[in-house]
Short mmCIF file of C-alpha atoms in Angstrom, two decimals:
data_model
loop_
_atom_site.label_atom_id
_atom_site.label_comp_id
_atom_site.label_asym_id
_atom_site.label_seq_id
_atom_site.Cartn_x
_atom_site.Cartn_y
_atom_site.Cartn_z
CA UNK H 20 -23.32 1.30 -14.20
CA UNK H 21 -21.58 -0.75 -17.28
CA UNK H 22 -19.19 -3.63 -16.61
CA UNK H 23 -19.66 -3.51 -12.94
CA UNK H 24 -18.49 -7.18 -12.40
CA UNK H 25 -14.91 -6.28 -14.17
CA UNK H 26 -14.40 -3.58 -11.50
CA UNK H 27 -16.05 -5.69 -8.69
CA UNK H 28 -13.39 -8.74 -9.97
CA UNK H 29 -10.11 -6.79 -10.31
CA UNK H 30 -10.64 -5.70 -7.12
CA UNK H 31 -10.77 -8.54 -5.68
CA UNK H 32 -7.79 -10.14 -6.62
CA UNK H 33 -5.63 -7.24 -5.29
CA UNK H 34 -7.20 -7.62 -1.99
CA UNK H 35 -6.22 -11.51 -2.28
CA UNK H 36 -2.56 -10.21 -1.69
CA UNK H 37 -3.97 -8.82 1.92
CA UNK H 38 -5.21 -12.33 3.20
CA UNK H 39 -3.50 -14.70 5.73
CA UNK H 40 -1.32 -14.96 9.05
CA UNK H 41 1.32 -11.70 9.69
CA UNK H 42 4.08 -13.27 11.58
CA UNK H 43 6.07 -10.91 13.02
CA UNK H 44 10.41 -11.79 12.52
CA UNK H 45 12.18 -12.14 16.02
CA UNK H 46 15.13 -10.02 16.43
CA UNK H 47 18.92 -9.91 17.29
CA UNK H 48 19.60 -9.64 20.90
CA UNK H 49 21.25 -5.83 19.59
CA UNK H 50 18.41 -4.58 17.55
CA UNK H 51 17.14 -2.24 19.06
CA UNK H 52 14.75 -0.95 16.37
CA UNK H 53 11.47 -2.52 18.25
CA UNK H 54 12.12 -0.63 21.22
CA UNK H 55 12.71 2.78 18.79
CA UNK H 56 9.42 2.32 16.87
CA UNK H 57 7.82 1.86 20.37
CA UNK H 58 9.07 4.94 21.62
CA UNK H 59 7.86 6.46 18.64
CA UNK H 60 4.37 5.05 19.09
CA UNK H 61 4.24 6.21 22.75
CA UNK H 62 5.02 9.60 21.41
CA UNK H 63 2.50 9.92 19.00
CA UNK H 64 -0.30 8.78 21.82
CA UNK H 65 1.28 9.73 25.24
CA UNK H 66 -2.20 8.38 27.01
CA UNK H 67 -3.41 4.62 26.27
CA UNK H 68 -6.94 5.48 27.71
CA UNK H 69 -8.09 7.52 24.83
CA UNK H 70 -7.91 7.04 21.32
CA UNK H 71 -4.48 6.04 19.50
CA UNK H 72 -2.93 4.51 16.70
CA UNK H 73 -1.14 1.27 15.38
CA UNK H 74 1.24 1.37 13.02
CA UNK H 75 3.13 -1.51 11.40
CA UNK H 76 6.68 -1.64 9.27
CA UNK H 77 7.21 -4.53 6.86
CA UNK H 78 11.05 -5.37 5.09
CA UNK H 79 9.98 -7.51 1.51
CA UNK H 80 6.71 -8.33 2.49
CA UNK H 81 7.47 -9.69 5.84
CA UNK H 82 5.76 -7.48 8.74
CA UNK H 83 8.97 -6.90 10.93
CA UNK H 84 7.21 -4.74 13.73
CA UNK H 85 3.63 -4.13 14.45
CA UNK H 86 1.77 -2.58 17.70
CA UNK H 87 -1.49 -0.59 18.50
CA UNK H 88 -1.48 1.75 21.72
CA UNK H 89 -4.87 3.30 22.94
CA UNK H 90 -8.54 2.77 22.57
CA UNK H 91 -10.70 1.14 19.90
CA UNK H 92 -14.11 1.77 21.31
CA UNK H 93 -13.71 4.33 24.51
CA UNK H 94 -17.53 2.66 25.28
CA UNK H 95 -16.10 -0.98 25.92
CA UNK H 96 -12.98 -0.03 26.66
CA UNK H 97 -11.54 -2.45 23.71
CA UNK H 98 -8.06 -1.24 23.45
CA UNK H 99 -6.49 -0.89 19.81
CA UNK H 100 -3.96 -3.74 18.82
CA UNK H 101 -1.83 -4.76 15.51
CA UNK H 102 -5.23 -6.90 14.60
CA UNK H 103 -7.63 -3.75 15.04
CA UNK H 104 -9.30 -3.35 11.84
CA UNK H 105 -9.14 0.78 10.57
CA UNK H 106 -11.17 2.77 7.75
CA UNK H 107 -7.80 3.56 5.72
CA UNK H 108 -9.91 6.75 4.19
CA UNK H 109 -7.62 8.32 1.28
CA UNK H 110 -5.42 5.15 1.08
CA UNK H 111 -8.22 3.02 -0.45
CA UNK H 112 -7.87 4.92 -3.73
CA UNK H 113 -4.88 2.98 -4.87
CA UNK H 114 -6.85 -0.38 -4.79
CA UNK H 115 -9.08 1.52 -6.99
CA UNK H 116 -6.84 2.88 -9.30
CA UNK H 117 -4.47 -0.36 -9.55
CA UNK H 118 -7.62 -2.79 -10.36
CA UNK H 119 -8.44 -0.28 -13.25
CA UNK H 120 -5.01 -0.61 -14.60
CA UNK H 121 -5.25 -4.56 -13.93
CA UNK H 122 -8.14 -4.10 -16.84
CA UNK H 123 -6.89 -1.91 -18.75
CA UNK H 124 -3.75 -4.49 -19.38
CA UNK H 125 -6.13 -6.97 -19.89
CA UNK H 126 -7.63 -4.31 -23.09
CA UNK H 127 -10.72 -4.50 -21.29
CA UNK H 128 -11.12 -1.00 -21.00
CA UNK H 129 -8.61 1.98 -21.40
CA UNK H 130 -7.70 5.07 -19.50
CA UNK H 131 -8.54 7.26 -22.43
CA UNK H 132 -12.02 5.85 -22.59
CA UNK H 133 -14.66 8.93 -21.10
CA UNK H 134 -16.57 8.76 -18.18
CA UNK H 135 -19.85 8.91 -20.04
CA UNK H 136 -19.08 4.89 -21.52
CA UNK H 137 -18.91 3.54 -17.86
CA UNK H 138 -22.75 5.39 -16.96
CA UNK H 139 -26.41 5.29 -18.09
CA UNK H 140 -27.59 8.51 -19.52
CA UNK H 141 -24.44 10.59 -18.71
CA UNK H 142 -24.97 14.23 -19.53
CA UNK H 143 -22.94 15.64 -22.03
CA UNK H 144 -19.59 16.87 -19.67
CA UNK H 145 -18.90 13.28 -19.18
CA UNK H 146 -17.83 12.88 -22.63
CA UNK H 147 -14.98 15.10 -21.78
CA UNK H 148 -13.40 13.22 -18.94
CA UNK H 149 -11.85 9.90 -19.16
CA UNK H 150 -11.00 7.52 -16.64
CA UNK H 151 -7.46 8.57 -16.45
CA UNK H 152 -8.24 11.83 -15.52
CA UNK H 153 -10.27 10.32 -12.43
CA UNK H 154 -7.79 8.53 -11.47
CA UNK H 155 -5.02 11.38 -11.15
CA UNK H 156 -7.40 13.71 -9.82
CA UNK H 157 -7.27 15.83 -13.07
CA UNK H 158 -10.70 15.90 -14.06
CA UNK H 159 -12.24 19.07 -12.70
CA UNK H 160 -14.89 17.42 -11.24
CA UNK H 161 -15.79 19.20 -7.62
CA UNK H 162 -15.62 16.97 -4.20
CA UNK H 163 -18.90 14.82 -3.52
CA UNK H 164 -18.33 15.70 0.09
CA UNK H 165 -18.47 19.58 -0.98
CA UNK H 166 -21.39 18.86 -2.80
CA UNK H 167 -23.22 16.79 -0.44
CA UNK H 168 -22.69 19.30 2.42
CA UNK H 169 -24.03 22.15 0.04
CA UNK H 170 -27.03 20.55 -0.30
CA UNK H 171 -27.15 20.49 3.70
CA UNK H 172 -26.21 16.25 4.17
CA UNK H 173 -24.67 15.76 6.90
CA UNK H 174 -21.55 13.63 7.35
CA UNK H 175 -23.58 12.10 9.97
CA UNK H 176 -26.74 11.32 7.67
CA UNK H 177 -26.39 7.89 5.51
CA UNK H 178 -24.81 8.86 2.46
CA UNK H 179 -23.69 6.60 -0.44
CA UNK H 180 -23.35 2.82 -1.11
CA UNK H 181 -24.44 0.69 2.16
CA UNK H 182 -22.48 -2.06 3.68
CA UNK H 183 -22.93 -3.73 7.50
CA UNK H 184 -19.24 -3.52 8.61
CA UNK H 185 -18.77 -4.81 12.49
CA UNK H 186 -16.17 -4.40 14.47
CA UNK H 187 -13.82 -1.85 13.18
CA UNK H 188 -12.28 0.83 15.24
CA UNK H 189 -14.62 3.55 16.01
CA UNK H 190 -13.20 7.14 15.49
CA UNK H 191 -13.39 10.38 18.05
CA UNK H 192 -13.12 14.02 17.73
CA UNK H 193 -11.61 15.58 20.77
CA UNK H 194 -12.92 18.76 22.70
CA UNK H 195 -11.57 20.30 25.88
CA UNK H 196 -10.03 17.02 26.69
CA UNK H 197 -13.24 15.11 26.05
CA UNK H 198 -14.21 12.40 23.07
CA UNK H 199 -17.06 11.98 21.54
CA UNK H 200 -17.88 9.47 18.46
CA UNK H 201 -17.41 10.97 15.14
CA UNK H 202 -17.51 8.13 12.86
CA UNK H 203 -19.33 8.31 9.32
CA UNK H 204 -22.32 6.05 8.00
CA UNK H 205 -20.71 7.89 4.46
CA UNK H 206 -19.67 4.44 2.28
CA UNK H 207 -19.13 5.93 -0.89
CA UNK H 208 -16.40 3.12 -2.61
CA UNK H 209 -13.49 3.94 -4.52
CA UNK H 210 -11.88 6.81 -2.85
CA UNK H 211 -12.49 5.02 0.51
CA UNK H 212 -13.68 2.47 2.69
CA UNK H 213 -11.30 -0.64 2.44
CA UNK H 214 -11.22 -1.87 6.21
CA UNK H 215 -7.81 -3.68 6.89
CA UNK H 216 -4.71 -3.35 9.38
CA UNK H 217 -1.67 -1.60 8.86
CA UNK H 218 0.12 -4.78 8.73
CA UNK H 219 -2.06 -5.95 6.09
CA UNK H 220 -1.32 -2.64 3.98
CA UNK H 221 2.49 -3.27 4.29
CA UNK H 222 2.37 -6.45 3.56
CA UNK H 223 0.42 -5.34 -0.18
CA UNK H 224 3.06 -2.60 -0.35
CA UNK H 225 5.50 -5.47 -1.43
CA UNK H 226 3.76 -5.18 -4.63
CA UNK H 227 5.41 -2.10 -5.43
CA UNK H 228 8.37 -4.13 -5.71
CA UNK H 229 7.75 -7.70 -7.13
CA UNK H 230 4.54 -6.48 -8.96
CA UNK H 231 2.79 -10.40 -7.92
CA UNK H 232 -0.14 -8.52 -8.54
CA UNK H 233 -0.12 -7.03 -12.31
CA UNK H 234 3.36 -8.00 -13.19
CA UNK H 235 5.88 -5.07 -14.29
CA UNK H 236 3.50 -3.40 -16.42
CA UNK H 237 0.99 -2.79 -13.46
CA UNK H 238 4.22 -1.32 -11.90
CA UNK H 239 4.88 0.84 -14.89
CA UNK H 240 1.12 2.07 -15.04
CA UNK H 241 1.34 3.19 -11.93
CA UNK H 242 3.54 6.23 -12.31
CA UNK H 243 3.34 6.49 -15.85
CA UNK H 244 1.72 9.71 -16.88
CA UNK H 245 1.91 10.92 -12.87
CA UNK H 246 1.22 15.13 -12.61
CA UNK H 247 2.67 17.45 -10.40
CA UNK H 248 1.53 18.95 -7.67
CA UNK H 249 2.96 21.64 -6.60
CA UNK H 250 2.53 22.97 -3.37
CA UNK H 251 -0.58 21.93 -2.72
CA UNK H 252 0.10 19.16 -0.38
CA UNK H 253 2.62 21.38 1.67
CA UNK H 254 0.38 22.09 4.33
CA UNK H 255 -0.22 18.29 5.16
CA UNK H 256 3.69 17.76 5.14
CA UNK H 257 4.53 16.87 1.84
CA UNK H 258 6.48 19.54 -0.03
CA UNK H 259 5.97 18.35 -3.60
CA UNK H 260 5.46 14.82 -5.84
CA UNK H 261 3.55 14.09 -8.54
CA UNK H 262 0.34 12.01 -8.46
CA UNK H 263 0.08 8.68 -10.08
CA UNK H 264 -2.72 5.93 -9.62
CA UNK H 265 -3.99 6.65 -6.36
CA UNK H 266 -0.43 7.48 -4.49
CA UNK H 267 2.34 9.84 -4.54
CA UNK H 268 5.33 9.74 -6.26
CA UNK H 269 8.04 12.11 -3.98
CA UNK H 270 11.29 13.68 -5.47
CA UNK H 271 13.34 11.08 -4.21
CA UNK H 272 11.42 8.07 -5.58
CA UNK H 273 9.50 7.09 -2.60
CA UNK H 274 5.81 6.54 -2.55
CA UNK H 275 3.33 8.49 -0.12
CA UNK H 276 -0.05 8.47 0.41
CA UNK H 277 -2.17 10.50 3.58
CA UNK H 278 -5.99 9.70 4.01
CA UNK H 279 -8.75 11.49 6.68
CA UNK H 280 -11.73 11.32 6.50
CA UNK H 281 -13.49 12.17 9.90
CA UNK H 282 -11.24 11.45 12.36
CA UNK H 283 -9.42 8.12 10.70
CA UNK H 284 -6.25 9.37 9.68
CA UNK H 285 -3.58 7.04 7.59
CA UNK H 286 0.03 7.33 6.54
CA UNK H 287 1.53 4.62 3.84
CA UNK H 288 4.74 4.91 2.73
CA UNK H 289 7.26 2.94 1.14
CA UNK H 290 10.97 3.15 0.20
CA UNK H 291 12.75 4.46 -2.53
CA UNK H 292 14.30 0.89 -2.97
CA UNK H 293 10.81 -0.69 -2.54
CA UNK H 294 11.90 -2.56 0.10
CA UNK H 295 10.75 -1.25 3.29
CA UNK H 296 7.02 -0.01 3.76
CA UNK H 297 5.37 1.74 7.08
CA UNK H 298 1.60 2.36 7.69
CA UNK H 299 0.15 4.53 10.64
CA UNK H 300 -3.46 4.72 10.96
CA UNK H 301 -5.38 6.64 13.85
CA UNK H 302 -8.66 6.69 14.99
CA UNK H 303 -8.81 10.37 16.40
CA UNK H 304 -6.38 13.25 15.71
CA UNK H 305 -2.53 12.57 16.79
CA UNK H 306 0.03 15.23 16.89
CA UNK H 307 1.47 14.41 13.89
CA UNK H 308 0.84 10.53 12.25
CA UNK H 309 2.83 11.56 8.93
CA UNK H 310 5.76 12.54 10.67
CA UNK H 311 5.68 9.51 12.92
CA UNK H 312 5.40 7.38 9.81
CA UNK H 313 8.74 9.33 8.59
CA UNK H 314 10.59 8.19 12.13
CA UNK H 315 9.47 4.83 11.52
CA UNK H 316 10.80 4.37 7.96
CA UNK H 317 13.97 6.19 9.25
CA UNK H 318 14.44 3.97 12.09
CA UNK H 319 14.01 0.88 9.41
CA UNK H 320 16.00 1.93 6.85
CA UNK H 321 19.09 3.64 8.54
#
């Protein structure tokens, strides 16, 4: 791959904005908001001895409620916290997309440049799609997992870039009331992989508003050029947006993004004002993680 460094450095500095100490506010003897989000929590995993969730909110960058209910590792018993680390699946793309557009601004490469510039001997249907087109999911180019499976891998076979990751939550699929492991050795970069907390991702969804990474023309870039999409996402609870660097635009100006992949499943979300973010990330399927994410926001911004 050309200018591998570039990509390796601009991602970097956006994951600079995800380091250091998450110190929860303390609240007014009448808020009752804590207790809400709880409630909401216990709802969305109604046993703590099997896998769960944790979810985080954050006002302006500050994380203003944070928790974890259920198991990390059903083998140890290691229950899931505010600190457990996740696989955010999906919501990794942004990171992605937004260090592009960091070099891009910087004229070191441009969205209209094709695919075939960034690879060595490309064939010749690389010279018809260009990094923008990537990046909005407009490029016609079928799944990897799709292909991958068709050749007969196996999400359980290694697949992909390698990395030794410890300690992150492990992820279950459930059958007849049973768990078993269902985690990936898959760690193909890009679309997926970035390891963090969901206080860590609403702390970087600040950016979105104060832009201390990229300024206001990385917040420009970001919906600039954004596509529709129809119905497409209707089945997954969102009834239409249009798709802009790796995360949603919705109809009334709020950003959305879902990611699964195995049995991680993430909700991000921030406000139309910018000012109020939620994440929800679960290690095995939960009744419904976007909709819980939706309570949360509407608890913290009502």
């Amino acid at each position: 791959m050309h200018r591998r460094s570039s990509y390796t450095a601009g991602a970097a500095m956006i994951l600079v904005a995800l380091t250091g100490v998450v110190t929860p506010r303390a609240y007014a003897a009448d808020d009752d908001r804590a207790q809400r989000s709880a409630a909401v929590l216990r709802d969305l995993v109604p046993s703590p001895d099997g896998p769960g969730c944790a979810a985080a909110v954050g006002e302006r960058g500050e994380v203003v409620w944070e928790a974890g209910r259920g198991r990390a590792d059903l083998a140890t018993g290691r229950a899931i916290t505010s600190k457990t680390v996740f696989d955010m699946a999906s919501n990794s793309k942004q990171f992605t997309a937004d260090a592009v557009l960091l070099l891009a601004g910087r004229h070191q490469l441009s969205l209209d440049d094709p695919l075939s510039g960034f690879l060595d001997d490309p064939p010749a249907w690389t010279r018809q799609v260009t990094l923008g087109d990537l990046m909005r999911h407009t490029s016609g180019i079928p799944d990897y997992q799709d292909l991958l499976e068709a050749q007969g891998v196996e999400v359980t076979d290694p697949a992909g870039q390698q990395e030794a990751i410890a300690a992150e939550a492990k992820s279950y699929a459930e059958k007849d009331g049973s768990f078993t492991p269902d985690s990936s050795p898959w760690k193909q970069y890009g679309d997926g992989s970035v390891q963090t907390t969901p206080g860590e991702m609403v702390r970087w969804a600040d950016n979105y508003r104060i832009g201390r990474v990229g300024g206001p023309a990385l917040l420009a870039a970001v919906t600039r050029g954004a596509v529709g999409v129809g119905d497409v996402l209707r089945g997954r609870g969102i009834e239409a947006g249009r798709y802009g660097a790796g995360v949603l635009l919705l109809p009334d100006d709020s950003l959305v993004h879902r990611g699964d992949w195995e049995q991680f499943h993430s909700t991000f979300k921030v406000s139309p004002d910018r000012n109020t973010a939620v994440t929800v990330v679960c290690n095995a399927d939960a009744p419904d993680h976007f909709r819980a994410a939706n309570r949360l926001m509407a608890i913290w911004t009502t």
